[in-house]
mmCIF file of C-alpha atoms and ligand atoms in Angstrom:
data_model
loop_
_atom_site.group_PDB
_atom_site.id
_atom_site.type_symbol
_atom_site.label_atom_id
_atom_site.label_comp_id
_atom_site.label_asym_id
_atom_site.label_seq_id
_atom_site.Cartn_x
_atom_site.Cartn_y
_atom_site.Cartn_z
ATOM 1 C CA MET A 4 14.648 -33.532 19.782
ATOM 2 C CA LEU A 5 12.806 -31.782 17.033
ATOM 3 C CA SER A 6 10.156 -29.317 18.022
ATOM 4 C CA ARG A 7 6.769 -29.519 16.341
ATOM 5 C CA GLY A 8 7.544 -26.275 14.537
ATOM 6 C CA PHE A 9 10.418 -27.976 12.728
ATOM 7 C CA PHE A 10 7.955 -29.674 10.419
ATOM 8 C CA GLY A 11 6.356 -26.372 9.547
ATOM 9 C CA VAL A 12 2.929 -24.949 10.041
ATOM 10 C CA ARG A 13 0.186 -26.673 8.076
ATOM 11 C CA ARG A 14 -1.119 -24.089 5.616
ATOM 12 C CA PRO A 15 -4.438 -24.200 3.788
ATOM 13 C CA LYS A 16 -4.189 -24.662 0.039
ATOM 14 C CA PRO A 17 -4.908 -21.404 -1.818
ATOM 15 C CA PRO A 18 -7.981 -21.448 -4.099
ATOM 16 C CA ARG A 19 -5.787 -20.369 -7.027
ATOM 17 C CA ASP A 20 -2.193 -19.619 -7.949
ATOM 18 C CA ILE A 21 -0.380 -17.112 -5.768
ATOM 19 C CA PRO A 22 3.044 -15.546 -6.457
ATOM 20 C CA PRO A 23 6.176 -17.681 -5.969
ATOM 21 C CA GLY A 24 7.339 -18.147 -2.384
ATOM 22 C CA GLN A 25 4.048 -16.928 -0.881
ATOM 23 C CA TYR A 26 1.644 -18.801 1.394
ATOM 24 C CA TYR A 27 -2.109 -18.389 1.704
ATOM 25 C CA GLU A 28 -3.026 -16.436 4.838
ATOM 26 C CA THR A 29 -6.660 -16.442 5.896
ATOM 27 C CA GLY A 30 -6.224 -13.743 8.546
ATOM 28 C CA PHE A 31 -4.933 -10.186 8.197
ATOM 29 C CA PRO A 32 -1.563 -9.784 9.949
ATOM 30 C CA VAL A 33 -0.436 -6.345 11.156
ATOM 31 C CA LEU A 34 3.010 -5.211 10.026
ATOM 32 C CA THR A 35 4.214 -1.816 11.116
ATOM 33 C CA TYR A 36 7.706 -0.502 11.637
ATOM 34 C CA GLY A 37 7.335 1.494 14.848
ATOM 35 C CA PRO A 38 4.151 2.473 16.654
ATOM 36 C CA THR A 39 0.605 2.578 15.307
ATOM 37 C CA GLU A 40 -0.190 6.138 14.293
ATOM 38 C CA ARG A 41 -3.361 7.565 15.797
ATOM 39 C CA VAL A 42 -4.827 9.919 13.213
ATOM 40 C CA SER A 43 -8.373 11.175 13.693
ATOM 41 C CA THR A 44 -10.637 11.720 10.718
ATOM 42 C CA ALA A 45 -10.739 15.404 11.800
ATOM 43 C CA ASP A 46 -6.951 15.673 11.482
ATOM 44 C CA TRP A 47 -6.551 13.512 8.406
ATOM 45 C CA LYS A 48 -5.710 15.336 5.216
ATOM 46 C CA PHE A 49 -4.159 14.098 1.981
ATOM 47 C CA THR A 50 -1.927 16.390 -0.033
ATOM 48 C CA ILE A 51 -0.465 16.225 -3.513
ATOM 49 C CA ASP A 52 2.593 18.433 -3.749
ATOM 50 C CA LEU A 53 2.460 20.294 -7.064
ATOM 51 C CA GLY A 54 5.929 21.854 -6.834
ATOM 52 C CA GLU A 55 5.931 25.408 -8.142
ATOM 53 C CA ASP A 56 2.149 25.233 -8.476
ATOM 54 C CA GLY A 57 1.697 24.775 -4.735
ATOM 55 C CA SER A 58 -0.328 21.834 -3.516
ATOM 56 C CA LYS A 59 -3.831 20.417 -3.402
ATOM 57 C CA SER A 60 -5.339 18.800 -0.298
ATOM 58 C CA TRP A 61 -8.463 16.843 0.593
ATOM 59 C CA ASN A 62 -9.919 16.367 4.044
ATOM 60 C CA TRP A 63 -12.061 13.482 5.317
ATOM 61 C CA ASP A 64 -15.396 14.981 4.196
ATOM 62 C CA GLU A 65 -13.987 15.796 0.784
ATOM 63 C CA LEU A 66 -12.656 12.238 0.454
ATOM 64 C CA LEU A 67 -16.099 10.792 1.194
ATOM 65 C CA ALA A 68 -17.707 13.153 -1.343
ATOM 66 C CA MET A 69 -15.478 11.864 -4.149
ATOM 67 C CA PRO A 70 -16.607 9.016 -6.446
ATOM 68 C CA GLN A 71 -16.132 5.801 -4.453
ATOM 69 C CA THR A 72 -14.834 2.520 -5.812
ATOM 70 C CA ASP A 73 -15.216 -0.978 -4.379
ATOM 71 C CA ILE A 74 -11.951 -2.859 -4.759
ATOM 72 C CA HIS A 75 -11.809 -6.650 -4.593
ATOM 73 C CA THR A 76 -8.200 -7.756 -4.651
ATOM 74 C CA ASP A 77 -5.384 -9.985 -3.449
ATOM 75 C CA ILE A 78 -2.591 -8.651 -1.242
ATOM 76 C CA HIS A 79 0.956 -10.026 -1.197
ATOM 77 C CA CYS A 80 3.343 -9.188 1.635
ATOM 78 C CA VAL A 81 7.103 -9.584 1.262
ATOM 79 C CA THR A 82 7.105 -11.523 4.567
ATOM 80 C CA LYS A 83 5.393 -14.195 2.444
ATOM 81 C CA TRP A 84 1.726 -14.097 3.355
ATOM 82 C CA SER A 85 -0.895 -13.526 0.697
ATOM 83 C CA MET A 86 -4.434 -12.492 1.603
ATOM 84 C CA LEU A 87 -6.890 -13.344 -1.166
ATOM 85 C CA ASP A 88 -10.181 -11.684 -2.028
ATOM 86 C CA SER A 89 -9.944 -8.684 0.278
ATOM 87 C CA ASP A 90 -12.550 -5.932 -0.041
ATOM 88 C CA TRP A 91 -11.789 -2.259 0.215
ATOM 89 C CA LYS A 92 -13.624 0.975 -0.477
ATOM 90 C CA GLY A 93 -12.060 4.252 -1.439
ATOM 91 C CA VAL A 94 -11.081 6.563 -4.232
ATOM 92 C CA ASP A 95 -8.987 5.865 -7.284
ATOM 93 C CA LEU A 96 -5.715 7.849 -7.352
ATOM 94 C CA ASP A 97 -6.687 8.952 -10.879
ATOM 95 C CA VAL A 98 -9.549 10.983 -9.393
ATOM 96 C CA PHE A 99 -7.128 12.884 -7.147
ATOM 97 C CA PHE A 100 -4.883 13.621 -10.120
ATOM 98 C CA GLU A 101 -7.904 14.807 -12.083
ATOM 99 C CA GLN A 102 -9.175 17.068 -9.290
ATOM 100 C CA ALA A 103 -5.676 18.464 -8.749
ATOM 101 C CA GLY A 104 -5.425 19.111 -12.493
ATOM 102 C CA VAL A 105 -2.074 17.357 -12.541
ATOM 103 C CA ASP A 106 -0.550 15.378 -15.376
ATOM 104 C CA PRO A 107 2.941 14.942 -13.958
ATOM 105 C CA SER A 108 5.951 15.120 -16.258
ATOM 106 C CA GLU A 109 7.970 13.288 -13.586
ATOM 107 C CA ASP A 110 8.169 9.481 -13.747
ATOM 108 C CA TYR A 111 8.290 8.721 -10.008
ATOM 109 C CA LEU A 112 6.654 9.726 -6.790
ATOM 110 C CA MET A 113 7.218 9.392 -3.073
ATOM 111 C CA VAL A 114 4.300 8.561 -0.800
ATOM 112 C CA ARG A 115 4.570 9.760 2.797
ATOM 113 C CA SER A 116 2.609 8.649 5.849
ATOM 114 C CA PHE A 117 1.734 10.386 9.077
ATOM 115 C CA GLY A 118 4.626 9.305 11.304
ATOM 116 C CA GLY A 119 7.180 9.628 8.509
ATOM 117 C CA TYR A 120 7.077 6.271 6.669
ATOM 118 C CA THR A 121 7.840 6.670 2.967
ATOM 119 C CA THR A 122 7.729 4.491 -0.129
ATOM 120 C CA ASN A 123 8.567 5.206 -3.774
ATOM 121 C CA LEU A 124 6.548 4.255 -6.840
ATOM 122 C CA PRO A 125 6.612 4.882 -10.581
ATOM 123 C CA VAL A 126 3.807 7.304 -11.489
ATOM 124 C CA SER A 127 2.551 4.787 -14.065
ATOM 125 C CA ASP A 128 1.915 2.302 -11.237
ATOM 126 C CA VAL A 129 -0.617 4.554 -9.546
ATOM 127 C CA ARG A 130 -2.532 5.509 -12.703
ATOM 128 C CA ASP A 131 -5.327 3.849 -14.679
ATOM 129 C CA GLY A 132 -7.002 2.180 -11.713
ATOM 130 C CA LYS A 133 -3.943 0.575 -10.121
ATOM 131 C CA ALA A 134 -3.805 2.448 -6.780
ATOM 132 C CA PHE A 135 -6.406 3.676 -4.322
ATOM 133 C CA ILE A 136 -6.798 5.833 -1.236
ATOM 134 C CA VAL A 137 -9.046 3.639 0.925
ATOM 135 C CA HIS A 138 -11.060 4.125 4.128
ATOM 136 C CA GLU A 139 -12.960 0.812 4.443
ATOM 137 C CA PHE A 140 -11.837 -2.788 4.740
ATOM 138 C CA ASP A 141 -14.433 -5.567 4.680
ATOM 139 C CA GLY A 142 -17.251 -3.032 4.930
ATOM 140 C CA GLU A 143 -15.871 -1.434 8.109
ATOM 141 C CA PRO A 144 -13.699 1.595 8.819
ATOM 142 C CA ILE A 145 -10.024 0.597 8.568
ATOM 143 C CA ALA A 146 -8.580 -0.152 12.027
ATOM 144 C CA PRO A 147 -5.719 2.106 13.165
ATOM 145 C CA GLU A 148 -3.318 -0.874 13.131
ATOM 146 C CA HIS A 149 -4.062 -1.362 9.438
ATOM 147 C CA GLY A 150 -3.538 2.293 8.575
ATOM 148 C CA GLY A 151 -6.940 3.774 9.322
ATOM 149 C CA PRO A 152 -8.645 6.091 8.953
ATOM 150 C CA VAL A 153 -7.091 6.239 5.473
ATOM 151 C CA ARG A 154 -4.335 4.275 3.770
ATOM 152 C CA MET A 155 -3.156 3.708 0.252
ATOM 153 C CA ILE A 156 -3.287 0.350 -1.520
ATOM 154 C CA VAL A 157 -1.252 -0.600 -4.571
ATOM 155 C CA PRO A 158 -2.331 -4.238 -4.747
ATOM 156 C CA HIS A 159 -0.179 -5.352 -7.688
ATOM 157 C CA LEU A 160 3.042 -4.649 -5.764
ATOM 158 C CA TYR A 161 4.297 -6.078 -2.454
ATOM 159 C CA PHE A 162 2.316 -4.646 0.431
ATOM 160 C CA TRP A 163 5.112 -2.440 1.828
ATOM 161 C CA LYS A 164 4.296 -0.152 -1.156
ATOM 162 C CA SER A 165 0.833 0.439 0.386
ATOM 163 C CA ALA A 166 1.374 3.287 2.859
ATOM 164 C CA LYS A 167 -0.756 3.229 6.002
ATOM 165 C CA TRP A 168 -1.988 6.586 7.443
ATOM 166 C CA VAL A 169 -1.281 8.096 4.060
ATOM 167 C CA GLU A 170 -0.469 11.807 4.189
ATOM 168 C CA SER A 171 1.018 13.031 0.918
ATOM 169 C CA ILE A 172 2.536 12.443 -2.483
ATOM 170 C CA ARG A 173 5.336 14.315 -4.160
ATOM 171 C CA PHE A 174 6.630 13.774 -7.681
ATOM 172 C CA MET A 175 10.277 13.047 -8.477
ATOM 173 C CA ASP A 176 12.293 13.293 -11.706
ATOM 174 C CA GLN A 177 14.353 10.287 -10.674
ATOM 175 C CA ASP A 178 13.566 7.238 -8.629
ATOM 176 C CA ALA A 179 14.678 7.463 -4.990
ATOM 177 C CA PRO A 180 14.267 4.923 -2.188
ATOM 178 C CA GLY A 181 11.677 5.232 0.547
ATOM 179 C CA PHE A 182 12.029 3.718 4.003
ATOM 180 C CA TRP A 183 12.205 -0.023 3.252
ATOM 181 C CA GLU A 184 13.836 0.534 -0.141
ATOM 182 C CA SER A 185 16.747 2.196 1.735
ATOM 183 C CA ASN A 186 16.929 -0.835 3.994
ATOM 184 C CA GLY A 187 17.251 -3.677 1.529
ATOM 185 C CA TYR A 188 13.860 -3.962 -0.120
ATOM 186 C CA HIS A 189 13.552 -3.855 -3.898
ATOM 187 C CA MET A 190 12.948 -0.484 -5.582
ATOM 188 C CA TYR A 191 9.923 -1.816 -7.506
ATOM 189 C CA GLY A 192 8.578 -4.903 -5.701
ATOM 190 C CA ASP A 193 6.663 -7.045 -8.203
ATOM 191 C CA PRO A 194 5.497 -10.155 -6.288
ATOM 192 C CA TRP A 195 5.082 -12.242 -9.481
ATOM 193 C CA ARG A 196 8.767 -11.654 -10.288
ATOM 194 C CA GLU A 197 9.727 -12.124 -6.626
ATOM 195 C CA GLN A 198 11.382 -8.713 -6.381
ATOM 196 C CA ARG A 199 11.813 -8.800 -2.612
ATOM 197 C CA TYR A 200 15.297 -7.443 -1.967
ATOM 198 C CA TRP A 201 18.106 -5.488 -3.603
ATOM 199 C CA GLY A 202 19.466 -7.587 -6.436
ATOM 200 C CA ASP A 203 16.315 -9.694 -6.952
HETATM 201 N N1 LIG B 320 2.983 4.107 7.457
HETATM 202 C C1 LIG B 320 3.334 2.825 7.280
HETATM 203 N N2 LIG B 320 2.840 2.157 6.232
HETATM 204 C C2 LIG B 320 3.177 0.857 6.049
HETATM 205 C C3 LIG B 320 4.054 0.206 6.924
HETATM 206 C C4 LIG B 320 4.568 0.943 8.024
HETATM 207 O O1 LIG B 320 5.357 0.441 8.841
HETATM 208 N N3 LIG B 320 4.168 2.256 8.171
HETATM 209 N N4 LIG B 320 4.399 -1.111 6.698
HETATM 210 C C5 LIG B 320 4.253 -1.608 5.331
HETATM 211 C C6 LIG B 320 4.385 -3.035 5.265
HETATM 212 S S1 LIG B 320 5.960 -3.671 5.316
HETATM 213 C C7 LIG B 320 3.304 -3.841 5.063
HETATM 214 S S2 LIG B 320 3.493 -5.489 4.793
HETATM 215 C C8 LIG B 320 1.932 -3.317 5.136
HETATM 216 C C9 LIG B 320 1.203 -4.012 6.246
HETATM 217 O O2 LIG B 320 -0.112 -3.566 6.349
HETATM 218 P P1 LIG B 320 -1.053 -4.223 7.445
HETATM 219 O O3 LIG B 320 -0.405 -3.990 8.784
HETATM 220 O O4 LIG B 320 -2.376 -3.593 7.297
HETATM 221 O O5 LIG B 320 -1.071 -5.697 7.143
HETATM 222 O O6 LIG B 320 1.889 -1.917 5.360
HETATM 223 C C10 LIG B 320 2.921 -1.182 4.735
HETATM 224 N N5 LIG B 320 2.662 0.212 4.976
HETATM 225 MO MO1 LIG B 321 5.731 -5.963 4.633
#
């Protein structure tokens, strides 16, 4: 006997090309390792570690006072779903760098979340409008399950690079793995090159 599932789930056809091995997902799945963090806007704070120069932080009110950007983008998760045409609102990482007066000489950074999740990125992948600290999804506050009140999005890389409940950034001279990168996921994670796992 073959179960119905054997023949696969019927998936809608995506309106345009999506990266290899991905399927078009019309919902927004939740993927968290461990529990949902409950961070209030009153407790939320985002910090850039400036090494010997100390650090610079922004609270919720300061985040909302920064220049806001509407982001319309596709999201690709390594578990193979792609969400197309998602809408976010938040602040470009470049603005944080500007306000912190930082032009890092290091090539990499580690993003940390409330709760301890980490993920590594090249600095060049969060500059020039490629990464955002966001507080709205689809015109609404981001739900806690999706990383609200504030998460990061780096839409051009697999979605594990987009830290929920984002807390801080620190720069690194050399690349080093974050949580999933220590557990088999690719150090960079380009969905168009299918960089899912070590060795891809
Ligand atoms: N803090 C934190 N951020 C995280 C994760 C996590 O477990 N904790 N999971 C990552 C993974 S693997 C994915 S696919 C996306 C999922 O985001 P979503 O639950 O909003 O779909 O968040 C990423 N950011
Ligand atoms: Mo993921």
